[in-house]
Coordinates of C-alpha atoms and ligand atoms in Angstrom, one line a residue:
X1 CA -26.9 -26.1 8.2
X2 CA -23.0 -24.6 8.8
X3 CA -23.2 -20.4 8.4
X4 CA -21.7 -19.7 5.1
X5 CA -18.1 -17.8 6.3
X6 CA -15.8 -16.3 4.2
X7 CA -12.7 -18.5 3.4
X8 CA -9.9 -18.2 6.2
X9 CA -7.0 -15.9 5.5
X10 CA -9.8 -13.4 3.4
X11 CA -11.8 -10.9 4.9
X12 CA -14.8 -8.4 4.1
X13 CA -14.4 -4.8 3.5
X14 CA -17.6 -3.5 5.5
X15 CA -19.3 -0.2 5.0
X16 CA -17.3 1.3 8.3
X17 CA -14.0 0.5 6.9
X18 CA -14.6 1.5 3.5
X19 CA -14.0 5.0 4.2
X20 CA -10.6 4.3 5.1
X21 CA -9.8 2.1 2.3
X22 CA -11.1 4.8 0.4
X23 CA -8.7 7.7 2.3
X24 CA -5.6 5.7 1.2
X25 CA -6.9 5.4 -1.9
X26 CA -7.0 9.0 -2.7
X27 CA -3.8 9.7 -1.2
X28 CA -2.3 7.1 -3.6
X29 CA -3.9 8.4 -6.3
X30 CA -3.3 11.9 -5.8
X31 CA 0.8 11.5 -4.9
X32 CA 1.2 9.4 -8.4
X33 CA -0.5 12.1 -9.9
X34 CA 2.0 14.4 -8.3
X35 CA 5.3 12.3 -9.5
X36 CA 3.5 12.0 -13.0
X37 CA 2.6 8.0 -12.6
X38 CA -0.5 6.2 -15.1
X39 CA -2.6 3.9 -13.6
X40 CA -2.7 0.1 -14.7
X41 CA -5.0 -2.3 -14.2
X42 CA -4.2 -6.1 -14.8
X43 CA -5.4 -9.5 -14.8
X44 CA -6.8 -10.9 -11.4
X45 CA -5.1 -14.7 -12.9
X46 CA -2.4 -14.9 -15.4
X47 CA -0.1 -18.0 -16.8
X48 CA 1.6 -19.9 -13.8
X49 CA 5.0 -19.5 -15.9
X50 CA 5.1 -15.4 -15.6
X51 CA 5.3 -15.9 -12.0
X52 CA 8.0 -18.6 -11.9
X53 CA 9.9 -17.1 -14.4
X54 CA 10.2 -13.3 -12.4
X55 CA 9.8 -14.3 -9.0
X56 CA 11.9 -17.3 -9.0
X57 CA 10.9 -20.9 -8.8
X58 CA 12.9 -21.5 -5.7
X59 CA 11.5 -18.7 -3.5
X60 CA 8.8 -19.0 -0.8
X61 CA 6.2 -17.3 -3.3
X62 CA 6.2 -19.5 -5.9
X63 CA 7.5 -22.6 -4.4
X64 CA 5.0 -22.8 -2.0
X65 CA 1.8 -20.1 -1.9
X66 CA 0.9 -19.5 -5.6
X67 CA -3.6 -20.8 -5.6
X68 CA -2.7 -22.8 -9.1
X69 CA -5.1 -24.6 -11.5
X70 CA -5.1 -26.6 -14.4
X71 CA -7.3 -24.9 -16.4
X72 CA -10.2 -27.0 -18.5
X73 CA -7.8 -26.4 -21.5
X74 CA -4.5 -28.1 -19.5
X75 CA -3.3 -24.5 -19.6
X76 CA -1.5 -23.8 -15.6
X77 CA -3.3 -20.8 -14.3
X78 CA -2.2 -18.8 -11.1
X79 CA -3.9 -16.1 -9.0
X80 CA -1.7 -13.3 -9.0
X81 CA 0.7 -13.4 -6.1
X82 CA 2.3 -10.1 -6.5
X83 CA 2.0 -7.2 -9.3
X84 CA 5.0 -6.7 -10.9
X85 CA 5.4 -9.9 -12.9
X86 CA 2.2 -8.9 -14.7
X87 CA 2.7 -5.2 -14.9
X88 CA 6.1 -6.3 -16.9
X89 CA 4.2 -8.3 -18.9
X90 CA 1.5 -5.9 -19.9
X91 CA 4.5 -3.3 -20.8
X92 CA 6.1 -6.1 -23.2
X93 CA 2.7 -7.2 -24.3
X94 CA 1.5 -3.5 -25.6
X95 CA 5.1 -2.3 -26.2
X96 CA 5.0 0.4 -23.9
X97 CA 8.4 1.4 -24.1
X98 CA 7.4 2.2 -27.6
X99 CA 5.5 4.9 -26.6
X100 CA 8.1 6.9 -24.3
X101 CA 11.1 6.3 -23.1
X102 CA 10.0 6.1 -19.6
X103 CA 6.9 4.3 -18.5
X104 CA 5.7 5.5 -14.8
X105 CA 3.2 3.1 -14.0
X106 CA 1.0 2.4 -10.6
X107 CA -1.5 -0.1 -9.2
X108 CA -3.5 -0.8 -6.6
X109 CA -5.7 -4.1 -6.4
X110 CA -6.1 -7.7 -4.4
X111 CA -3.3 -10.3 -4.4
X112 CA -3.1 -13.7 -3.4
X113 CA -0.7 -15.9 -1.6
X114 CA -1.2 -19.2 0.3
X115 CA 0.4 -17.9 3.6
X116 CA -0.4 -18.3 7.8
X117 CA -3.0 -15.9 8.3
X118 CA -2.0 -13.5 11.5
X119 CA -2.3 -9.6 12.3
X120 CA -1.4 -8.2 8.7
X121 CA -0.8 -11.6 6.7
X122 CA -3.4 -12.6 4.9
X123 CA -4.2 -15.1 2.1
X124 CA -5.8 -12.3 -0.2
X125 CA -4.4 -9.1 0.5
X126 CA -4.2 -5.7 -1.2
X127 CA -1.5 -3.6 -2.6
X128 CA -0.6 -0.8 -4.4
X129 CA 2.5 0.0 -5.8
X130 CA 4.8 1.6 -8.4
X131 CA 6.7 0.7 -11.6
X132 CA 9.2 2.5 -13.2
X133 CA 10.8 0.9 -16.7
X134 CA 13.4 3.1 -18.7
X135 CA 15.8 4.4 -16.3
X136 CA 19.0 2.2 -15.2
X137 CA 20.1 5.5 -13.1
X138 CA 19.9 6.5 -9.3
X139 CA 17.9 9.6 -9.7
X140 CA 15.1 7.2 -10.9
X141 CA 15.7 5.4 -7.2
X142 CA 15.2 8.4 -5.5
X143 CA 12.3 9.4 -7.2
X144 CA 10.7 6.2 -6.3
X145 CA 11.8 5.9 -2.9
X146 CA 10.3 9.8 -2.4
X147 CA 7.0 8.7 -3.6
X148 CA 6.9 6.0 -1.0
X149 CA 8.0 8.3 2.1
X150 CA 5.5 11.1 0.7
X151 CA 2.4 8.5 0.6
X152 CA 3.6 7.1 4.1
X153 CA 3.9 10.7 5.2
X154 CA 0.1 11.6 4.4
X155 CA -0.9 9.0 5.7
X156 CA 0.7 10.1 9.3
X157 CA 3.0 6.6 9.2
X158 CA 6.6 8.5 8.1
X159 CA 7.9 9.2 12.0
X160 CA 6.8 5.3 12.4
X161 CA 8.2 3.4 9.5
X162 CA 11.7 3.7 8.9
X163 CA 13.4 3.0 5.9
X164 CA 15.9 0.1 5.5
X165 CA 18.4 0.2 2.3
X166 CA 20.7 -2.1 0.4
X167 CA 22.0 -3.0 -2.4
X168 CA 22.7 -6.4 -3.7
X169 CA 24.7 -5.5 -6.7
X170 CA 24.2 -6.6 -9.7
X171 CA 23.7 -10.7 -11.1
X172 CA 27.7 -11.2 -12.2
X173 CA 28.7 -9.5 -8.0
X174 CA 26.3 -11.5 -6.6
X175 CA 27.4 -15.2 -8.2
X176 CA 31.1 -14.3 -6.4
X177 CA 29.5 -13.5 -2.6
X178 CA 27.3 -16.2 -3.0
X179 CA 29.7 -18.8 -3.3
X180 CA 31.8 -16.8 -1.0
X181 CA 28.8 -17.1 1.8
X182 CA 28.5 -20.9 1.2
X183 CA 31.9 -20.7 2.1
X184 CA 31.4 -19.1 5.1
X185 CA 28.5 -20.8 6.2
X186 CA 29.2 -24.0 5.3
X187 CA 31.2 -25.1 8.7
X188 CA 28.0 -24.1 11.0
X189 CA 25.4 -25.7 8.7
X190 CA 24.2 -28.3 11.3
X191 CA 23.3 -25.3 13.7
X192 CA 20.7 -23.3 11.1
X193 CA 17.1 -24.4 11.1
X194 CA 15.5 -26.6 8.3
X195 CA 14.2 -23.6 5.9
X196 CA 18.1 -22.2 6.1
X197 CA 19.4 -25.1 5.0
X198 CA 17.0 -25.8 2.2
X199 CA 17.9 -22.1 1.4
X200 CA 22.1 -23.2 1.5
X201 CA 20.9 -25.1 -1.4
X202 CA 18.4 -22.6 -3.2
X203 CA 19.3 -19.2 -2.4
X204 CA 21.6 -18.7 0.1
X205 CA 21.2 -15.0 0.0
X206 CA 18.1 -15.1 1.8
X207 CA 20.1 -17.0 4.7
X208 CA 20.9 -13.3 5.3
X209 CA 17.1 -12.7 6.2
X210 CA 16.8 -14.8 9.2
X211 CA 15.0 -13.8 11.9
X212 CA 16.5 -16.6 14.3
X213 CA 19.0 -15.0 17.2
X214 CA 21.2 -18.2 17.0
X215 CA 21.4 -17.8 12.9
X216 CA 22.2 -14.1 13.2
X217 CA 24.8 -14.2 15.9
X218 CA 26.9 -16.7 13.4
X219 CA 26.4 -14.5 10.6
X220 CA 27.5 -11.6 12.3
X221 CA 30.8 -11.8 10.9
X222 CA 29.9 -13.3 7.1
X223 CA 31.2 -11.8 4.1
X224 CA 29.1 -8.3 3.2
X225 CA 28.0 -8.4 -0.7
X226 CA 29.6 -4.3 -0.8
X227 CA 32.9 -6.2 -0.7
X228 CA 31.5 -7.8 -4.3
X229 CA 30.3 -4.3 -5.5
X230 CA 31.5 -3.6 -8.9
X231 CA 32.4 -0.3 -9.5
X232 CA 29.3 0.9 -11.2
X233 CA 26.8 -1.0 -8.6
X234 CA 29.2 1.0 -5.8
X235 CA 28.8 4.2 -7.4
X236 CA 25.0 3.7 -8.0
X237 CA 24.4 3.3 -4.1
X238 CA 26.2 5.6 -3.2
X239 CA 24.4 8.3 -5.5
X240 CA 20.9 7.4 -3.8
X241 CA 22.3 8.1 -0.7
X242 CA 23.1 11.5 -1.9
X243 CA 20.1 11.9 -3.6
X244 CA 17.9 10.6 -0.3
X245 CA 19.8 13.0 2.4
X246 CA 19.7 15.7 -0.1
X247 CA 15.6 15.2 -0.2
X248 CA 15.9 14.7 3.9
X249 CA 14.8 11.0 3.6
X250 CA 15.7 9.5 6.4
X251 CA 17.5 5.8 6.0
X252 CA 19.4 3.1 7.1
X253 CA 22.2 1.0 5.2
X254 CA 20.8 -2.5 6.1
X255 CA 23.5 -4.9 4.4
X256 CA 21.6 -8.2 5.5
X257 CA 18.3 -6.7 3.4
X258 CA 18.0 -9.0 0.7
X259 CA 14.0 -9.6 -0.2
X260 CA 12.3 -12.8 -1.3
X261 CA 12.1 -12.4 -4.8
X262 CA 14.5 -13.9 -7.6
X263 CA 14.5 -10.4 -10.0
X264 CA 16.0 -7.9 -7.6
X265 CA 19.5 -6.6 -9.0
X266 CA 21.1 -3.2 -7.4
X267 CA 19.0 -1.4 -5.0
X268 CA 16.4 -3.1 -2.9
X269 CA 14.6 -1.2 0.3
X270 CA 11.6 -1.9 2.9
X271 CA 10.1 0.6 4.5
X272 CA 9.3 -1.2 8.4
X273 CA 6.8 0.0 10.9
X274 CA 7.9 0.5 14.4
X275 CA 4.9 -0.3 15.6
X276 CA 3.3 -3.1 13.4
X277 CA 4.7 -5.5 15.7
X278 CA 5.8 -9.3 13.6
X279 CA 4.7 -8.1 10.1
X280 CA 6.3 -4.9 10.0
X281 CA 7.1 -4.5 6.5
X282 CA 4.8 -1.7 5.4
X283 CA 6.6 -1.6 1.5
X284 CA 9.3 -3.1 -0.1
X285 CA 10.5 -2.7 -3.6
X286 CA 13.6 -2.3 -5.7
X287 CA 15.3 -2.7 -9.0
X288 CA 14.7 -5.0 -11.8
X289 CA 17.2 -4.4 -14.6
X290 CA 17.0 -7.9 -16.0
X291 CA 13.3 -8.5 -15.9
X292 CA 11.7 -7.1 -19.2
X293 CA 14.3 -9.2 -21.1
X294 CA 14.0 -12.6 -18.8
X295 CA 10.0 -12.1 -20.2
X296 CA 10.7 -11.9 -23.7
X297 CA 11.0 -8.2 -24.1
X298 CA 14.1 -6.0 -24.7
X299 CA 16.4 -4.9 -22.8
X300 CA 15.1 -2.4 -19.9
X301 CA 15.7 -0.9 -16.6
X302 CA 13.1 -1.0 -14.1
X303 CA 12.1 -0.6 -10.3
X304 CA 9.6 -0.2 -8.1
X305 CA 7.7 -1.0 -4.6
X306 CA 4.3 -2.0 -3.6
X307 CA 3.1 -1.9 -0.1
X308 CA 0.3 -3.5 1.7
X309 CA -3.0 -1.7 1.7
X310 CA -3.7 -3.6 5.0
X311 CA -0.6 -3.0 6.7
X312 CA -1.1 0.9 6.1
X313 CA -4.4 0.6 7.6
X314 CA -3.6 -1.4 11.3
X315 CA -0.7 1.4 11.3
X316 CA -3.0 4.3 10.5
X317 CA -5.5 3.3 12.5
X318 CA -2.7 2.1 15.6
X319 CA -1.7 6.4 15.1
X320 CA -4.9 7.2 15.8
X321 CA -4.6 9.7 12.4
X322 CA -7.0 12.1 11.6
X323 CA -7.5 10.1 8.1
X324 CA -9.6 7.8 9.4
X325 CA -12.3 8.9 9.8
X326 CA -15.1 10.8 7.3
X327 CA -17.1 12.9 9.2
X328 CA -19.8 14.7 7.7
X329 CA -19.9 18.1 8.2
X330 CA -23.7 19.6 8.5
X331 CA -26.4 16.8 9.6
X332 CA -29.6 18.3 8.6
X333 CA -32.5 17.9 10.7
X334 CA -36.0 18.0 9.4
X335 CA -38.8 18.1 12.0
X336 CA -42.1 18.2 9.8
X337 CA -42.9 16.1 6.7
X338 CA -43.7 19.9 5.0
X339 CA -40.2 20.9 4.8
X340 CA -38.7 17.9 3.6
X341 CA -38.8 18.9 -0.1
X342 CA -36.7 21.8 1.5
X343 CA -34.6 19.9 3.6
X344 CA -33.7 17.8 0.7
X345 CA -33.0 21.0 -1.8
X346 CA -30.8 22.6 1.2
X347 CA -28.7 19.5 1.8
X348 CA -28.2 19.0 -2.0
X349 CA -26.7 22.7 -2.9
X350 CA -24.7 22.2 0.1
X351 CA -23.1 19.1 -1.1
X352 CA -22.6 20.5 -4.9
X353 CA -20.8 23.2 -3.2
X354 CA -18.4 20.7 -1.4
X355 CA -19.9 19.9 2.0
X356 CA -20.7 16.7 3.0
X357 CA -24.2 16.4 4.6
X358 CA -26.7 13.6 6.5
X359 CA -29.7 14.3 6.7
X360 CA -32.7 11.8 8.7
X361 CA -34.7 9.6 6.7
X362 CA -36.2 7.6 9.6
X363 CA -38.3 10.8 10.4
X364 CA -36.7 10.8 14.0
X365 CA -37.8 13.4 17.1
X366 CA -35.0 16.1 17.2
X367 CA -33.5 14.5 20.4
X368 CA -32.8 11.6 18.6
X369 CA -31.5 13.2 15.1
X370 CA -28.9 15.3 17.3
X371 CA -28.2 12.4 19.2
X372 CA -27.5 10.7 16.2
X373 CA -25.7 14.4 14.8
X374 CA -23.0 13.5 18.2
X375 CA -22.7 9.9 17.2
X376 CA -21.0 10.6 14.0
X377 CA -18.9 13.5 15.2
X378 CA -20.8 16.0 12.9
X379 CA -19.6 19.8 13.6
X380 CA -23.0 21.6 12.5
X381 CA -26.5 21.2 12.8
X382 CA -29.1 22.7 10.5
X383 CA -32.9 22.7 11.6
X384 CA -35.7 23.1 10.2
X385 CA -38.4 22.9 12.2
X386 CA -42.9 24.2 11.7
X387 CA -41.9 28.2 12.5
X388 CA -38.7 28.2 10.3
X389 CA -40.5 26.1 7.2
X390 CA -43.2 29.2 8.1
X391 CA -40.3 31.8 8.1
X392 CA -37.9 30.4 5.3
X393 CA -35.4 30.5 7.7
X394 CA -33.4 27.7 9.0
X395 CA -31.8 27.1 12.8
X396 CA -28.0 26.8 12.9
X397 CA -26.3 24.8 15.5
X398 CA -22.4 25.1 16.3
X399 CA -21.9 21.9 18.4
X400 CA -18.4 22.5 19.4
X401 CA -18.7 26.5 20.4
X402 CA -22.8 26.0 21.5
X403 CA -23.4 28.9 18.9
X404 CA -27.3 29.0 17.6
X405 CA -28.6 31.5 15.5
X406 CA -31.1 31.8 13.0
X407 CA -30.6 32.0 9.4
X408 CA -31.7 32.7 6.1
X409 CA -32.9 29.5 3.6
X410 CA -31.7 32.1 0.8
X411 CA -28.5 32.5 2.8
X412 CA -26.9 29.0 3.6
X413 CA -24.5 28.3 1.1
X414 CA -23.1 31.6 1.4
X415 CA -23.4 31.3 5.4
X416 CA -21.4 27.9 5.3
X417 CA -18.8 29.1 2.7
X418 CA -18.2 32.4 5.1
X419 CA -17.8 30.0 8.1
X420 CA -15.2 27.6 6.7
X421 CA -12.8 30.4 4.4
Ligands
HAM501 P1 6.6 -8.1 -1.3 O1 7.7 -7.7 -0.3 O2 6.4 -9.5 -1.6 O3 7.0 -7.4 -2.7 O4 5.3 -7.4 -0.9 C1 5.1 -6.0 -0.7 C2 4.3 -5.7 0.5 O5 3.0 -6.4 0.4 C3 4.9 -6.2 1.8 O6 5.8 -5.3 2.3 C4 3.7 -6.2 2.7 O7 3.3 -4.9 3.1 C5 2.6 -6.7 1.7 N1 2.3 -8.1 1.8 C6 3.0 -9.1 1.3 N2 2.4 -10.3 1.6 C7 1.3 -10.0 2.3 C8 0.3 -10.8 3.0 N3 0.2 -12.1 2.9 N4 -0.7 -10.2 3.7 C9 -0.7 -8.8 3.8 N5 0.3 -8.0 3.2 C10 1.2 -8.6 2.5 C11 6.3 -7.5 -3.8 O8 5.2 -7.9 -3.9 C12 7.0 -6.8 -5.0 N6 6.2 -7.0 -6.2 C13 7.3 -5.4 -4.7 C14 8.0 -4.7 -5.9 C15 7.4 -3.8 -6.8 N7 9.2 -4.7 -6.2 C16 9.5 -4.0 -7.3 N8 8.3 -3.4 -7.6

């Protein structure tokens, strides 16, 4: 019989890369913490429509990678391809702008979209991200553009990613430039791949996005959507960039950025990795103004960004970052069955008081428990061996300065808290 594999495009989490996972995680949720963002959780699956309505029928997402279903009630179901369709709809749905002015909401979770697998695309993927509803002014833009250059800088990526900005006004600018790119365009439209020209037809803004030489080198000298800027959408861009220098956030005015989905009005940014090689978008994200009233609800500002979870991780991990890894910091060794009730007792008061601590349960010679004690990178050994069970003492070992002394079972906690403050 055929091995049971997981599905292509999905992969497994495995017990020496959960530790990572679990870094990035705490980073997350500590910075929202920080900027005063709420967790939400959502629906795995929602109604195919929320998706089609935000995101757009016509882009890549919907169009073409949604995992749909028709349900056993003929209701259209759809994996979630993305988060903030559904976030949006949990605000309307609970009326959360009822309940303050401004909502500061974040998420982290899996995602699925029907793409080519390769180094950092996968079919289900993870994310985590930020919403903000409430706020239709730049400030609001900064604050969620900081949040994304403070989580890429704990993480060790921010001298690797750099930050690409635009702004593609809002929906009345953008119905003149589009027509006036058509325009433009329209003469060399034999010479643009299939997916552009399907694009001409659908959404000739993302045209702009090509990654084809040929393609780019023609529009090189296409109308620019800041020549459409209304006054207000001008003045809004223009206050981020204050607001980003003034916070030393490095960034670059990118005026072919345009992003894939349909809900996008003003600002829109990606944060790209220098090194991630073909899928080098760490984050992207960017304003929503219209999209809690296209889903029913009132009127109200919004924007955000998610990034991929995975993405962070080949980047981290391509750094070589010290975030990587968890390293315990004592491995207990116990070398006679009579002081493992101790061994046990020493390792646990050491944990409550914040260390992190392995001890042997294989019963092991001490060769091999130090051996072991090197493998995972520990700093400090503890031994307890027939004549320091006899003494109440324990043996302490200082791998990296070759320090041993002997020690105190009464004294360890306060031995360990001396060493490390
Ligand atoms: P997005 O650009 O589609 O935006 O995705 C955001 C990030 O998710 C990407 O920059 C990338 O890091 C990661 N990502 C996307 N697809 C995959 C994949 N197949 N495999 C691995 N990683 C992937 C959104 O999803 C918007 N909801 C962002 C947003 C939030 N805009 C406003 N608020």
């Amino acid at each position: 019989m055929n091995q049971l594999r997981s599905v292509k495009g999905t992969h497994d989490i495995l017990p020496d890369e959960s530790n990572k996972w679990q870094n990035l995680e705490s980073i997350v949720n500590a910075v929202c913490a920080q900027y005063g963002y709420h967790e939400i959780r959502t629906p795995i699956f929602e109604e195919t429509g929320l998706f089609s309505r935000s995101v757009g029928e016509e882009t890549d997402i919907v169009s073409k990678e949604m995992y749909t279903w028709e349900d056993k009630d003929g209701k259209s179901l759809t994996l979630r391809p993305e988060l903030t369709a559904s976030v949006t709809r949990s605000f309307i749905q609970h009326s959360l702008g009822n309940q303050s002015p401004i909502q500061r909401l974040y998420y982290m979770g899996p995602l699925f979209r029907r793409e080519r697998p390769q180094k950092g695309r996968q079919r289900q993927f993870h994310q985590f991200g930020v919403e903000a509803f409430g706020s239709e002014h730049p400030e609001q833009d900064a604050e969620i553009i900081a949040i994304a250059w403070q989580i890429l800088s704990r993480c060790g990526l921010a001298n690797d990613a750099k930050l690409n900005l635009n702004s593609i006004g809002s929906k009345e600018c953008r119905i003149d430039y589009r027509s006036a790119l058509k325009d433009y365009i329209l003469p060399y439209l034999n010479d643009f791949s299939e997916t552009s020209q399907q694009r001409f037809k659908t959404n000739p803004l993302r045209i702009l996005d090509t990654k084809s030489e040929k393609e780019q080198m023609i529009l090189k000298d296409a109308p620019m959507i800041t020549d459409y800027h209304s006054t207000d959408d001008s003045a809004h861009i223009e206050s981020l960039k204050g607001f980003l220098n003034a916070m030393d956030i490095p960034f670059e005015i990118n005026h072919k950025l345009v992003r894939g989905l349909d809900y996008y009005t003003k600002t829109v940014f990606e944060f790209n990795s220098l090194t991630l090689g073909a899928q080098d978008a760490l984050l992207g994200g960017g304003r929503y103004d219209g999209l809690v009233k296209t889903l029913g609800g009132k009127q109200t500002p919004g924007i955000g960004f998610a990034a991929g979870m995975e993405r962070f991780l080949i980047a981290m991990d391509e750094s070589e970052n010290e975030f990587n890894r968890s390293t315990p910091d004592i491995y207990l060794v116990c070398l006679d069955e009579k002081g493992l009730s101790n061994s046990l007792k020493i390792s646990d008061q050491l944990r409550k008081n914040g260390f992190k601590v392995v001890t042997d349960p294989l019963r092991r010679s001490m060769k091999s428990q130090l051996r072991d004690a090197n493998k995972l990178g520990v700093k400090f050994a503890l031994i307890l061996g027939e004549t320091e069970i006899k003494d109440k003492t324990i043996a302490f070992k200082d791998f990296g300065k070759g320090i041993q002394k002997t020690i105190l079972q009464s004294e360890v906690i306060n031995f360990f808290d001396d060493l490390t403050n």
